[in-house]
Tab-separated table of C-alpha atoms in Angstrom:
chain	number	residue	atom	x	y	z
F	670	MET	CA	48.816	-19.068	36.046
F	671	PRO	CA	51.749	-16.684	35.629
F	672	GLY	CA	54.867	-17.905	37.207
F	673	GLU	CA	55.076	-21.149	35.073
F	674	ARG	CA	57.455	-21.091	32.006
F	675	VAL	CA	55.850	-22.452	28.940
F	676	TYR	CA	57.450	-22.760	25.652
F	677	ALA	CA	56.094	-23.423	22.171
F	678	GLY	CA	54.677	-26.922	21.206
F	679	ARG	CA	51.504	-28.797	21.678
F	680	ALA	CA	52.940	-30.527	24.746
F	681	THR	CA	53.609	-27.212	26.528
F	682	ARG	CA	50.508	-25.106	26.548
F	683	TRP	CA	49.840	-21.677	27.964
F	684	VAL	CA	49.612	-21.048	31.585
F	685	VAL	CA	46.023	-20.160	31.417
F	686	ARG	CA	45.243	-23.764	30.282
F	687	ALA	CA	47.850	-25.444	32.526
F	688	ALA	CA	47.436	-23.414	35.783
F	689	THR	CA	44.435	-21.075	35.561
F	690	LEU	CA	42.065	-23.784	34.304
F	691	ALA	CA	43.607	-26.586	36.378
F	692	ALA	CA	44.889	-25.134	39.585
F	693	LEU	CA	42.174	-22.549	40.171
F	694	SER	CA	40.323	-25.109	42.450
F	695	THR	CA	42.913	-24.221	45.087
F	696	PHE	CA	42.131	-20.546	45.180
F	697	GLY	CA	39.838	-18.958	47.777
F	698	VAL	CA	36.295	-17.956	46.922
F	699	CYS	CA	35.167	-14.351	47.100
F	700	GLN	CA	31.729	-13.944	48.617
F	701	VAL	CA	29.821	-11.357	46.511
F	702	SER	CA	26.441	-10.474	48.174
F	703	ALA	CA	23.352	-9.645	46.245
F	704	THR	CA	23.712	-6.092	47.389
F	705	PRO	CA	27.411	-5.311	46.990
F	706	ARG	CA	29.116	-3.201	49.621
F	707	ALA	CA	31.473	-0.367	48.808
F	708	GLY	CA	35.146	-0.692	49.607
F	709	VAL	CA	35.144	-4.466	49.907
F	710	ARG	CA	38.647	-6.070	49.695
F	711	ILE	CA	39.080	-8.619	46.909
F	712	THR	CA	40.980	-11.702	47.705
F	713	ASP	CA	40.526	-13.813	44.537
F	714	HIS	CA	43.024	-13.665	41.645
F	715	LEU	CA	42.334	-10.911	39.116
F	716	TYR	CA	43.086	-11.557	35.462
F	717	GLY	CA	41.692	-8.405	33.694
F	718	THR	CA	41.282	-4.758	34.178
F	719	LYS	CA	39.997	-1.746	32.187
F	720	PHE	CA	39.964	1.956	32.890
F	721	ILE	CA	37.793	4.105	30.780
F	722	SER	CA	38.699	7.336	32.646
F	723	ALA	CA	40.931	8.321	35.350
F	724	GLU	CA	38.103	7.509	37.826
F	725	ASP	CA	36.192	4.680	36.312
F	726	GLY	CA	37.501	1.253	36.108
F	727	TRP	CA	36.656	-2.563	36.274
F	728	ALA	CA	38.549	-5.625	37.281
F	729	VAL	CA	37.639	-9.293	36.788
F	730	GLY	CA	38.879	-12.590	38.060
F	731	ALA	CA	38.325	-16.007	39.517
F	732	PHE	CA	35.003	-17.354	40.563
F	733	GLY	CA	33.022	-14.703	38.583
F	734	THR	CA	34.590	-11.767	40.295
F	735	ILE	CA	33.776	-8.312	38.785
F	736	ALA	CA	34.598	-5.230	40.808
F	737	ARG	CA	34.019	-1.486	39.919
F	738	THR	CA	35.917	1.615	40.973
F	739	LYS	CA	34.660	5.155	40.547
F	740	ASP	CA	37.551	6.830	42.343
F	741	GLY	CA	40.555	5.689	40.381
F	742	GLY	CA	41.121	2.522	42.118
F	743	LYS	CA	41.155	3.819	45.623
F	744	SER	CA	38.218	1.568	46.574
F	745	TRP	CA	36.376	-1.166	44.798
F	746	ARG	CA	32.792	-2.406	44.793
F	747	PRO	CA	31.836	-5.838	43.745
F	748	GLN	CA	29.184	-6.372	40.987
F	749	VAL	CA	26.969	-9.274	40.547
F	750	SER	CA	28.040	-11.525	37.690
F	751	HIS	CA	25.736	-14.368	38.418
F	752	THR	CA	28.401	-16.924	37.570
F	753	THR	CA	31.144	-18.715	39.479
F	754	ASP	CA	33.174	-19.371	36.261
F	755	HIS	CA	36.486	-17.486	35.833
F	756	LEU	CA	36.621	-14.247	34.042
F	757	TYR	CA	39.752	-13.388	32.048
F	758	SER	CA	39.152	-9.993	30.419
F	759	VAL	CA	36.896	-6.928	30.556
F	760	ASP	CA	36.560	-3.991	28.248
F	761	PHE	CA	34.207	-0.966	27.854
F	762	ALA	CA	33.482	1.146	24.840
F	763	ASP	CA	32.358	3.935	27.265
F	764	VAL	CA	31.277	4.168	30.903
F	765	LEU	CA	28.002	2.329	30.307
F	766	ASN	CA	28.595	-0.360	27.592
F	767	GLY	CA	31.055	-3.179	28.080
F	768	TRP	CA	31.790	-6.940	27.847
F	769	VAL	CA	33.502	-9.552	29.955
F	770	ALA	CA	34.955	-12.754	28.611
F	771	GLY	CA	35.963	-15.966	30.443
F	772	ARG	CA	36.033	-19.752	30.573
F	773	SER	CA	34.209	-22.053	28.225
F	774	GLY	CA	33.104	-19.318	25.858
F	775	LEU	CA	31.391	-17.141	28.644
F	776	LEU	CA	30.396	-13.654	27.611
F	777	LEU	CA	28.773	-11.028	29.766
F	778	HIS	CA	27.455	-7.797	28.459
F	779	THR	CA	26.338	-4.472	30.227
F	780	THR	CA	24.682	-1.354	29.144
F	781	ASP	CA	24.583	0.302	32.494
F	782	GLY	CA	28.131	0.352	33.811
F	783	GLY	CA	27.916	-3.171	35.155
F	784	GLU	CA	24.962	-2.696	37.499
F	785	THR	CA	23.486	-5.516	35.544
F	786	TRP	CA	25.287	-8.178	33.378
F	787	THR	CA	23.509	-10.290	30.940
F	788	PRO	CA	24.973	-13.500	29.329
F	789	GLN	CA	25.555	-13.589	25.509
F	790	SER	CA	26.243	-16.640	23.374
F	791	SER	CA	28.852	-16.921	20.621
F	792	GLY	CA	27.994	-20.520	20.084
F	793	SER	CA	31.405	-21.759	21.207
F	794	ASP	CA	32.675	-23.272	24.310
F	795	ARG	CA	36.421	-22.434	23.795
F	796	HIS	CA	37.970	-20.359	26.643
F	797	PHE	CA	38.032	-16.572	25.731
F	798	PHE	CA	41.137	-14.724	27.057
F	799	LYS	CA	40.763	-11.163	25.634
F	800	VAL	CA	37.841	-8.972	24.586
F	801	GLN	CA	37.940	-5.609	23.086
F	802	ALA	CA	35.119	-3.218	22.617
F	803	ILE	CA	35.448	-0.982	19.368
F	804	ASP	CA	32.183	0.858	20.180
F	805	LYS	CA	29.079	-0.089	21.846
F	806	GLN	CA	27.922	-2.263	18.857
F	807	ARG	CA	31.115	-3.766	17.865
F	808	ALA	CA	33.555	-5.938	19.834
F	809	TRP	CA	36.040	-8.787	19.366
F	810	VAL	CA	36.961	-11.754	21.529
F	811	VAL	CA	39.918	-14.204	21.049
F	812	GLY	CA	41.034	-17.267	22.859
F	813	ASP	CA	41.872	-21.020	22.738
F	814	TRP	CA	42.224	-23.162	19.658
F	815	GLY	CA	42.483	-20.141	17.406
F	816	ALA	CA	39.135	-18.579	18.527
F	817	ILE	CA	38.308	-15.170	16.991
F	818	PHE	CA	34.635	-14.034	17.280
F	819	ALA	CA	33.098	-10.565	16.531
F	820	THR	CA	29.766	-8.777	17.094
F	821	HIS	CA	28.415	-5.804	15.168
F	822	ASP	CA	25.078	-5.524	16.846
F	823	GLY	CA	25.776	-5.219	20.623
F	824	GLY	CA	26.464	-8.925	21.158
F	825	LYS	CA	22.994	-10.169	19.847
F	826	THR	CA	24.980	-12.187	17.331
F	827	TRP	CA	28.662	-13.187	17.142
F	828	GLU	CA	30.334	-14.188	13.936
F	829	ASP	CA	33.027	-16.902	13.849
F	830	HIS	CA	36.480	-15.605	12.359
F	831	SER	CA	38.571	-18.252	13.940
F	832	LEU	CA	41.859	-19.429	12.550
F	833	THR	CA	41.807	-22.797	10.734
F	834	ARG	CA	44.934	-23.921	12.860
F	835	ASP	CA	45.031	-24.710	16.558
F	836	VAL	CA	46.896	-21.983	18.394
F	837	ILE	CA	46.141	-20.174	21.582
F	838	LEU	CA	45.443	-16.477	20.938
F	839	ASN	CA	46.029	-14.469	24.123
F	840	SER	CA	45.495	-10.917	23.449
F	841	GLN	CA	44.504	-8.207	20.900
F	842	ALA	CA	44.837	-4.540	20.111
F	843	TRP	CA	42.691	-2.235	18.072
F	844	PRO	CA	44.009	1.418	17.576
F	845	ASP	CA	41.120	2.028	15.342
F	846	ALA	CA	38.183	0.056	13.922
F	847	GLU	CA	40.036	-1.066	10.816
F	848	HIS	CA	43.459	-2.117	12.190
F	849	GLY	CA	43.679	-4.887	14.602
F	850	TRP	CA	46.480	-7.295	15.915
F	851	ILE	CA	46.155	-10.587	17.746
F	852	VAL	CA	49.085	-12.348	19.477
F	853	GLY	CA	49.568	-15.872	20.864
F	854	GLU	CA	51.666	-18.736	21.373
F	855	ALA	CA	54.932	-19.599	19.461
F	856	GLY	CA	55.281	-15.893	18.533
F	857	THR	CA	52.117	-15.709	16.576
F	858	ILE	CA	50.901	-12.460	15.274
F	859	VAL	CA	48.033	-11.854	12.955
F	860	VAL	CA	46.677	-8.653	11.622
F	861	THR	CA	43.807	-7.157	9.913
F	862	THR	CA	43.541	-3.822	8.040
F	863	ASP	CA	40.009	-4.169	6.998
F	864	GLY	CA	38.033	-4.330	10.100
F	865	GLY	CA	38.483	-8.129	10.516
F	866	ALA	CA	37.108	-9.187	7.093
F	867	THR	CA	40.490	-10.689	6.475
F	868	TRP	CA	43.518	-11.621	8.756
F	869	THR	CA	47.003	-12.403	7.602
F	870	GLU	CA	50.082	-13.535	9.531
F	871	GLN	CA	53.033	-11.333	10.409
F	872	THR	CA	56.533	-12.457	11.271
F	873	SER	CA	57.348	-11.686	14.838
F	874	GLY	CA	60.965	-12.901	14.837
F	875	VAL	CA	60.401	-14.799	17.999
F	876	GLU	CA	59.244	-18.342	18.852
F	877	LYS	CA	58.058	-17.864	22.241
F	878	THR	CA	54.625	-17.227	23.505
F	879	LEU	CA	53.396	-13.629	23.364
F	880	PHE	CA	50.773	-12.753	26.119
F	881	GLY	CA	49.993	-9.054	25.549
F	882	VAL	CA	49.872	-6.353	22.802
F	883	ALA	CA	49.280	-2.686	22.652
F	884	PHE	CA	49.161	-0.144	19.657
F	885	GLU	CA	49.178	3.610	19.773
F	886	ASP	CA	48.290	3.935	16.169
F	887	ALA	CA	48.303	1.750	13.019
F	888	GLN	CA	52.085	1.988	12.891
F	889	ARG	CA	53.508	1.865	16.386
F	890	GLY	CA	52.896	-1.180	18.524
F	891	TRP	CA	54.469	-3.424	21.203
F	892	ALA	CA	54.016	-7.086	22.344
F	893	VAL	CA	55.187	-8.808	25.455
F	894	GLY	CA	55.685	-12.402	26.366
F	895	LEU	CA	57.875	-15.198	27.903
F	896	ASP	CA	61.202	-14.562	29.562
F	897	GLY	CA	60.660	-10.757	29.510
F	898	LEU	CA	60.182	-10.364	25.887
F	899	ILE	CA	59.220	-6.891	24.613
F	900	ILE	CA	59.160	-6.526	20.953
F	901	ARG	CA	58.286	-3.378	18.880
F	902	THR	CA	57.132	-2.223	15.540
F	903	ILE	CA	57.081	1.154	13.975
F	904	ASP	CA	55.764	0.014	10.527
F	905	GLY	CA	52.464	-1.470	11.278
F	906	GLY	CA	54.133	-4.914	12.033
F	907	GLN	CA	56.021	-5.507	8.732
F	908	THR	CA	59.071	-5.807	10.942
F	909	TRP	CA	59.395	-6.350	14.672
F	910	GLN	CA	62.518	-5.600	16.744
F	911	VAL	CA	63.297	-7.208	20.188
F	912	GLN	CA	63.784	-4.374	22.817
F	913	HIS	CA	64.064	-6.697	25.856
F	914	GLY	CA	64.052	-10.222	26.992
F	915	ASP	CA	65.671	-13.643	26.134
F	916	THR	CA	64.647	-14.866	22.617
F	917	GLN	CA	66.427	-18.288	22.871
F	918	VAL	CA	64.029	-21.303	23.164
F	919	GLY	CA	65.343	-23.973	25.661
F	920	ALA	CA	63.941	-26.975	27.371
F	921	LEU	CA	62.002	-26.411	30.458
F	922	GLU	CA	64.454	-28.262	32.727
F	923	GLN	CA	67.493	-26.037	31.377
F	924	VAL	CA	65.883	-22.892	32.905
F	925	GLY	CA	67.301	-21.985	36.282
F	926	PHE	CA	65.474	-19.955	39.067
F	927	ALA	CA	68.069	-17.150	38.781
F	928	GLU	CA	67.562	-16.932	35.007
F	929	ALA	CA	63.724	-16.653	35.557
F	930	LEU	CA	64.231	-13.860	37.814
F	931	ASP	CA	66.527	-12.079	35.449
F	932	ASN	CA	63.874	-12.046	32.790
F	933	PRO	CA	60.435	-12.523	34.369
F	934	SER	CA	57.646	-13.281	31.776
F	935	LEU	CA	55.403	-10.349	31.057
F	936	TYR	CA	51.683	-10.802	30.557
F	937	ASP	CA	50.293	-7.484	29.561
F	938	ILE	CA	51.143	-3.970	28.330
F	939	ALA	CA	49.473	-0.698	28.032
F	940	MET	CA	50.528	2.773	26.457
F	941	ALA	CA	49.207	6.176	26.966
F	942	GLY	CA	51.099	8.692	24.895
F	943	GLN	CA	54.697	8.803	26.003
F	944	VAL	CA	54.015	6.561	29.118
F	945	GLY	CA	53.636	2.800	29.085
F	946	TYR	CA	53.768	-0.077	31.445
F	947	ALA	CA	54.373	-3.867	31.077
F	948	VAL	CA	53.711	-6.136	33.873
F	949	GLY	CA	54.429	-9.830	34.666
F	950	ASP	CA	55.860	-12.356	37.126
F	951	VAL	CA	57.167	-11.609	40.566
F	952	GLY	CA	55.972	-8.134	40.770
F	953	CYS	CA	57.822	-7.179	37.577
F	954	VAL	CA	56.903	-3.750	36.085
F	955	TYR	CA	58.637	-2.208	33.135
F	956	VAL	CA	58.075	1.488	32.553
F	957	THR	CA	58.625	3.736	29.568
F	958	GLN	CA	58.478	7.525	29.586
F	959	ASP	CA	59.675	7.986	25.966
F	960	GLY	CA	56.959	6.566	23.952
F	961	GLY	CA	58.241	3.035	24.077
F	962	SER	CA	61.686	3.783	22.805
F	963	SER	CA	63.300	2.351	25.919
F	964	TRP	CA	62.021	0.349	28.997
F	965	THR	CA	63.251	0.457	32.628
F	966	LYS	CA	62.541	-2.326	35.115
F	967	LYS	CA	60.909	-1.134	38.214
F	968	ASP	CA	60.827	-3.768	41.003
F	969	GLY	CA	57.939	-3.634	43.581
F	970	SER	CA	58.419	-3.475	47.266
F	971	GLY	CA	56.423	-5.013	50.027
F	972	ASP	CA	53.904	-7.911	49.459
F	973	TRP	CA	52.991	-7.021	45.993
F	974	SER	CA	56.474	-7.643	44.727
F	975	LEU	CA	55.992	-11.351	45.224
F	976	HIS	CA	52.619	-11.474	43.181
F	977	TRP	CA	52.364	-12.173	39.458
F	978	LEU	CA	50.732	-9.213	37.668
F	979	ARG	CA	48.340	-10.282	35.008
F	980	ALA	CA	46.822	-7.196	33.436
F	981	VAL	CA	47.345	-3.293	33.182
F	982	SER	CA	45.172	-0.531	31.811
F	983	LEU	CA	46.110	3.203	31.127
F	984	VAL	CA	44.171	6.317	30.097
F	985	LYS	CA	45.455	9.720	29.060
F	986	GLY	CA	47.038	11.686	31.791
F	987	THR	CA	48.804	8.419	32.954
F	988	HIS	CA	46.071	7.037	35.124
F	989	GLY	CA	44.865	3.514	35.513
F	990	GLY	CA	45.973	0.505	37.281
F	991	PHE	CA	47.168	-3.197	37.273
F	992	VAL	CA	45.854	-6.279	38.887
F	993	GLY	CA	47.187	-9.865	39.724
F	994	ALA	CA	47.393	-12.614	42.252
F	995	ASP	CA	45.285	-12.616	45.428
F	996	GLY	CA	43.106	-9.688	44.625
F	997	LEU	CA	46.018	-7.435	44.105
F	998	ALA	CA	44.824	-4.034	42.602
F	999	MET	CA	47.373	-1.206	42.244
F	1000	ARG	CA	46.467	2.211	40.871
F	1001	ILE	CA	48.630	4.353	38.741
F	1002	GLU	CA	48.456	8.031	39.327
F	1003	GLY	CA	50.944	10.214	37.255
F	1004	ALA	CA	54.454	8.921	38.136
F	1005	GLN	CA	53.278	6.878	41.213
F	1006	ILE	CA	51.999	3.366	41.784
F	1007	LYS	CA	49.760	3.230	44.748
F	1008	PRO	CA	47.762	0.721	46.604
F	1009	SER	CA	43.986	0.780	46.988
F	1010	GLU	CA	42.837	2.322	50.327
F	1011	LYS	CA	41.997	-1.287	51.436
F	1012	GLU	CA	45.611	-2.461	50.984
F	1013	GLU	CA	48.578	-1.737	53.346
F	1014	HIS	CA	51.357	-1.542	50.736
F	1015	ALA	CA	53.669	1.393	50.352
F	1016	ALA	CA	53.328	3.655	47.392
F	1017	GLU	CA	55.916	3.581	44.696
F	1018	THR	CA	57.340	6.239	42.441
F	1019	VAL	CA	58.347	5.869	38.983
F	1020	HIS	CA	61.767	7.198	38.153
């Protein structure tokens, strides 16, 4: 999982394939009871999170882990997924209707805030790395081998819009129902301006894998990736500018440990107005407070500084959280990063 350095090329595939899919067998199993208890501490790796409001959020991860918070991340309650497969992404259209995506084409759907989860079938067994709900009827999911699938009927049926070439697609962003961006390995960016009817490639200007993407509107967007990459567009992706990170592609054996710490890989990014967060390896957090014009690195302190951070979610008012290794779940409240009440990490203030 995060922490490995993977460059473009068929022989060096993404960390989710190399480590999440291969090394997950070494992780501990979270015991989820049929009647979940409130305030249970999660110990499995978490790969995805979604906050729909300052109070309501979900996190998903290894061995079918799904957890729900109703107090802004202070406490988490497990939900029953009825699977032990690994779950990589979660998204909700509103507080009731949402999807989870995971390994081997796994899709789960809820219409009651996750009290019950129902499997859905896309007809594909490719790994799904990112799901996004447009509304309670429409959703998109992307993943391995160029996978792009969409539903327009709440998941009863899924349409295959996959790319014809083999490329890992890691994330997506839809600022509205018509405009969507998907990012992936080797600097891949594809865009739609017609609700997904057609997709075209954009030139990112980088050759390294992009793991996360966020758009505030149809013009302003950001993507993050290997070696601390943060790239930005202000013209709908016609041009992209590197804001941070190492763009040089080198051989794996040429990369030193000190260099890796200088530019930790970034795996996700979220924006909410003027405030944004990008998260990645070794507890790395980058923060913007000027609408993404500039980014400042904020190192964690305590145990969580040694964890990789995999996903971040924000809502207006700068509330949300990020998740990562060993069940790490940090909450964002205004200018502060705080642990859940079940953790013993010190709070951090964003400066």
